[in-house]
CSV table of C-alpha atoms in Angstrom, one decimal:
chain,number,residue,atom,x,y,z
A,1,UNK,CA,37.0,84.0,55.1
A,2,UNK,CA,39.9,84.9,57.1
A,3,UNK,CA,38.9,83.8,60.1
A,4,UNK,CA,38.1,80.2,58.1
A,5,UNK,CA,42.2,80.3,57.3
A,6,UNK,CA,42.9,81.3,61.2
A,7,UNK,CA,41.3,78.0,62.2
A,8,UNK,CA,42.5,75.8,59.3
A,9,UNK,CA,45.7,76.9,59.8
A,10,UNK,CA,45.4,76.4,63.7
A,11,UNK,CA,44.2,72.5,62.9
A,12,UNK,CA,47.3,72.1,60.5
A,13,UNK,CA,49.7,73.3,62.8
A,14,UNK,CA,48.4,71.0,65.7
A,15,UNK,CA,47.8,67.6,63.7
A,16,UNK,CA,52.1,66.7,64.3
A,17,UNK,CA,51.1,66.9,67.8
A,18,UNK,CA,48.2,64.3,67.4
A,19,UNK,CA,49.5,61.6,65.1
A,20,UNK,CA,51.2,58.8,67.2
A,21,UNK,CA,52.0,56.8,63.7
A,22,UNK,CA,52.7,58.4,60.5
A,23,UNK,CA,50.0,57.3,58.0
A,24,UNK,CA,51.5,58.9,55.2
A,25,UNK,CA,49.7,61.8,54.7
A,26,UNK,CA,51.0,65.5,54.5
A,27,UNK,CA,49.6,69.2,55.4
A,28,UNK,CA,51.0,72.7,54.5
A,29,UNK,CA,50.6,75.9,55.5
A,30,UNK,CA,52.0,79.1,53.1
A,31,UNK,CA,52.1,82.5,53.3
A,32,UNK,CA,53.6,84.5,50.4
A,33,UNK,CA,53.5,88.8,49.0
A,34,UNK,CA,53.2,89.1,45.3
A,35,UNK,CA,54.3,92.4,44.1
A,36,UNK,CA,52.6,93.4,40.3
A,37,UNK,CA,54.7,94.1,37.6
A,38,UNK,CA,51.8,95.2,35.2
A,39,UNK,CA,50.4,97.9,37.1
A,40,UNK,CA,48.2,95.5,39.2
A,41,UNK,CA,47.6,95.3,42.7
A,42,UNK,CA,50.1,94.0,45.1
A,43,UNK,CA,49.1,90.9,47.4
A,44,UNK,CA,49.3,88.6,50.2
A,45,UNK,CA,48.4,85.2,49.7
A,46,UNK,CA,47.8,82.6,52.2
A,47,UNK,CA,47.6,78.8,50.7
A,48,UNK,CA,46.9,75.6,52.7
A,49,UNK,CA,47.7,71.7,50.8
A,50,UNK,CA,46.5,68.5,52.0
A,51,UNK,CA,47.9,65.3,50.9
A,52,UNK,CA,48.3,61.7,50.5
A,53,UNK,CA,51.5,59.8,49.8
A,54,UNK,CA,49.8,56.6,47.7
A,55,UNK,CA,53.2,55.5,46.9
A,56,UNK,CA,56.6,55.9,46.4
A,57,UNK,CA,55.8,56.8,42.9
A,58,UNK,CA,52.5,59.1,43.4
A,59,UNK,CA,51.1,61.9,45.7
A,60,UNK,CA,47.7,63.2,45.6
A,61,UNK,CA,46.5,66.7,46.9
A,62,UNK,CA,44.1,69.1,47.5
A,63,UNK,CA,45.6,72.9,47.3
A,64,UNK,CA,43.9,76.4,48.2
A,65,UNK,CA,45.0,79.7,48.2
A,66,UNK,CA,43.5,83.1,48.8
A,67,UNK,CA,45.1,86.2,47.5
A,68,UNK,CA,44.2,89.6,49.0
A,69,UNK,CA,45.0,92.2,46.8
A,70,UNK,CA,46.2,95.9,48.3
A,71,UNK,CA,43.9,97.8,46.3
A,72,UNK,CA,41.1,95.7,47.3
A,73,UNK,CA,39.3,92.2,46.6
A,74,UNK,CA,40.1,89.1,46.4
A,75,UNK,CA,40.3,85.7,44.5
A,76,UNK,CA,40.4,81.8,45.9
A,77,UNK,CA,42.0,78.7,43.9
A,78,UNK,CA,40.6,75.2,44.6
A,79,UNK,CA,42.8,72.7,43.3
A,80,UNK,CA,43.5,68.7,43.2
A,81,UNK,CA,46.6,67.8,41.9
A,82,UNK,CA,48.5,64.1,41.2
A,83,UNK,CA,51.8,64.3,41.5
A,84,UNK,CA,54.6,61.6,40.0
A,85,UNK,CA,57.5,61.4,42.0
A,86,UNK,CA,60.9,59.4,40.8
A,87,UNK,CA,64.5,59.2,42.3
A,88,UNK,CA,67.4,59.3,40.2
A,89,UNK,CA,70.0,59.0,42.6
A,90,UNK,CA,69.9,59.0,46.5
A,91,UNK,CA,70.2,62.7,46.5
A,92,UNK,CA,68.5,63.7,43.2
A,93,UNK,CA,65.1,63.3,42.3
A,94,UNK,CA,62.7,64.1,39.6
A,95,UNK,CA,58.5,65.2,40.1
A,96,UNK,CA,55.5,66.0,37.8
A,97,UNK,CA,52.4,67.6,39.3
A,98,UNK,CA,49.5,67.9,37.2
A,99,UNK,CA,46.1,69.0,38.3
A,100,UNK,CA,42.9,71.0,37.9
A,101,UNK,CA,41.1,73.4,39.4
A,102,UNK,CA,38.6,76.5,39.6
A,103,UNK,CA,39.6,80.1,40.6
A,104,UNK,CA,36.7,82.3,42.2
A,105,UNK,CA,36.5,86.0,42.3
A,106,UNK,CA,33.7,88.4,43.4
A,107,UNK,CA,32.0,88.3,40.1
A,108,UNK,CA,33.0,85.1,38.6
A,109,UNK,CA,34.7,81.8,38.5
A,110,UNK,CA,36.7,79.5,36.2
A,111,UNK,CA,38.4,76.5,35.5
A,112,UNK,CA,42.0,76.2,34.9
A,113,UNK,CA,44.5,72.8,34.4
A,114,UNK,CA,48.0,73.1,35.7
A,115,UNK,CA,51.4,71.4,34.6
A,116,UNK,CA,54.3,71.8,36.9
A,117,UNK,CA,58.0,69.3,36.1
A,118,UNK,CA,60.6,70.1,38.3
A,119,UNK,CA,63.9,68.6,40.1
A,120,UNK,CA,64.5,68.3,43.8
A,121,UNK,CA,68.2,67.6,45.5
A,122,UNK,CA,69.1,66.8,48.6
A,123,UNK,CA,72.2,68.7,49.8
A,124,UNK,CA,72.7,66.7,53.1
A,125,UNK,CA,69.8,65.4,55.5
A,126,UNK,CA,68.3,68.5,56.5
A,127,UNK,CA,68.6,71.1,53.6
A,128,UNK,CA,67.4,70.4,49.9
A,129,UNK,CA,67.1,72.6,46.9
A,130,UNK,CA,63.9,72.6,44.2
A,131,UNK,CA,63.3,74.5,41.1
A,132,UNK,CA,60.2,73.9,38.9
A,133,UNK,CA,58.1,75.5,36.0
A,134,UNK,CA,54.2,75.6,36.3
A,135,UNK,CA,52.5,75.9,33.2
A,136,UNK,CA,48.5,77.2,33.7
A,137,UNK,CA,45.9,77.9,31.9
A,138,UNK,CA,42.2,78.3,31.8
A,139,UNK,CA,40.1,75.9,30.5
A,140,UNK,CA,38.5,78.8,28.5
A,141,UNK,CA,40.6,80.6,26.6
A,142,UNK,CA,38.9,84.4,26.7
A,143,UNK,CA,39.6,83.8,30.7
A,144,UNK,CA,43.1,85.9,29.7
A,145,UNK,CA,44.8,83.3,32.2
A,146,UNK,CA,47.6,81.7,31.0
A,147,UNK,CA,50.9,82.3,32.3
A,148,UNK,CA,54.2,80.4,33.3
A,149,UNK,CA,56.4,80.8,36.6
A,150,UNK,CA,59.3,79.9,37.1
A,151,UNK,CA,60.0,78.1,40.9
A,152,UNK,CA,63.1,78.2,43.5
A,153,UNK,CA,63.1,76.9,46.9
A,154,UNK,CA,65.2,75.5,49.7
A,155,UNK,CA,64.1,73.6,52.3
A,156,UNK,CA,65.1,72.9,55.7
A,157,UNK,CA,64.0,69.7,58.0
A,158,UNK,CA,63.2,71.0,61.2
A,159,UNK,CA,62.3,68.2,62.6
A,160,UNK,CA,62.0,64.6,61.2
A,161,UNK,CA,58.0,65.0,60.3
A,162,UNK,CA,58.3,68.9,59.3
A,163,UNK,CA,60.1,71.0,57.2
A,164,UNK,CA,60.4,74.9,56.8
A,165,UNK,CA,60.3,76.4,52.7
A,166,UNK,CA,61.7,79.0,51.5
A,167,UNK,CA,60.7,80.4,47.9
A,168,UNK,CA,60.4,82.7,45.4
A,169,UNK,CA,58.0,82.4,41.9
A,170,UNK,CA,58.7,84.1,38.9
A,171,UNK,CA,55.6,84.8,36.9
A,172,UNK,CA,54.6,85.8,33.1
A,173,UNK,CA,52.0,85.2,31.0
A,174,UNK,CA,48.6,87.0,30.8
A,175,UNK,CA,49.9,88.7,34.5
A,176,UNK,CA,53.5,89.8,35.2
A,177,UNK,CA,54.6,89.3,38.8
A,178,UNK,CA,57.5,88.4,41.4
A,179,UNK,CA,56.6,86.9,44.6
A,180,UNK,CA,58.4,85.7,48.1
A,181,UNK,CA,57.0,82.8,50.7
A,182,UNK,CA,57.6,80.8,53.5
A,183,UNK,CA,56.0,77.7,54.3
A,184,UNK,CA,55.8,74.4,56.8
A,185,UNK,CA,54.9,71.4,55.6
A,186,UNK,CA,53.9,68.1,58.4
A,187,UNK,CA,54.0,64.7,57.7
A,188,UNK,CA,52.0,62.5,59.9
């Protein structure tokens, strides 16, 4: 599985360097460490979007993520989200990403829906600000996964088609848990 990432990751980070005209579509690489408040395993998590920009209203996406957990094991999220985008001012805008998706561990798998409003300003032309609240939940409800975390980031335009996130995910629910990442995200 890792060495699946290791070349995903290696396409992502090369497709700036192939699109002559931006198409309006988007890729993201993430890595993050979650640290267990609830006496569970500590993790690194490595997550990898692909999107679309339909319009200037709507995004849609395909997300992953794999979390390796210190104590051993594993679990992947496949996700495909919609997201509806709207500016209030020039600097201040509004979003709403709602998708669905299935979680696989060793021994099982499940679906899940997800809910995430949240705002996004612009502090100049380079660095912008975002907070957000995911709500998730399982599709079953004897899964034991619903939980709520609360989102910061800042941002910062490297270049014109890429930008470099910073963030940090407050979690509760059915798991307790604090976590730090860094992303980049292309658009091409």
């Amino acid at each position: 599985m890792k060495k699946i990432i290791t070349v995903a990751i290696a396409v992502v980070l090369t497709l700036p360097l192939q699109a002559v005209e931006k198409a309006g579509y988007y890729a993201g690489v993430k890595l993050g460490v979650e640290e267990s408040n609830t006496g569970g395993s500590d993790s690194t998590k490595w997550a990898m979007t692909f999107g679309k920009h339909i319009n200037n209203y709507i995004d849609a996406e395909l997300y992953t993520r794999t979390k390796d957990k210190d104590e051993g094991g594993n679990d992947t999220r496949l996700e495909a989200a919609v997201i509806g985008k709207y500016k209030l001012t020039d600097d201040l805008s509004t979003y709403l990403r709602a998708g669905v998706g299935n979680k696989y561990t060793r021994n099982d798998d499940f679906g899940y829906w997800t809910v995430e409003p949240g705002v996004k300003y612009k502090l100049n032309n380079d660095w912008s600000v975002k907070a957000g609240v995911r709500f998730r939940d399982a599709f079953e409800t004897d899964r034991e996964q619903n939980d709520h975390t609360y989102k910061l980031g800042v941002g910062y335009k490297v270049a014109s088609d890429t930008t470099l996130d910073v963030g940090y995910d407050w979690k509760r629910g059915d798991s307790d848990a604090n976590s730090f990442g860094v992303g980049l995200k292309f658009e091409f």
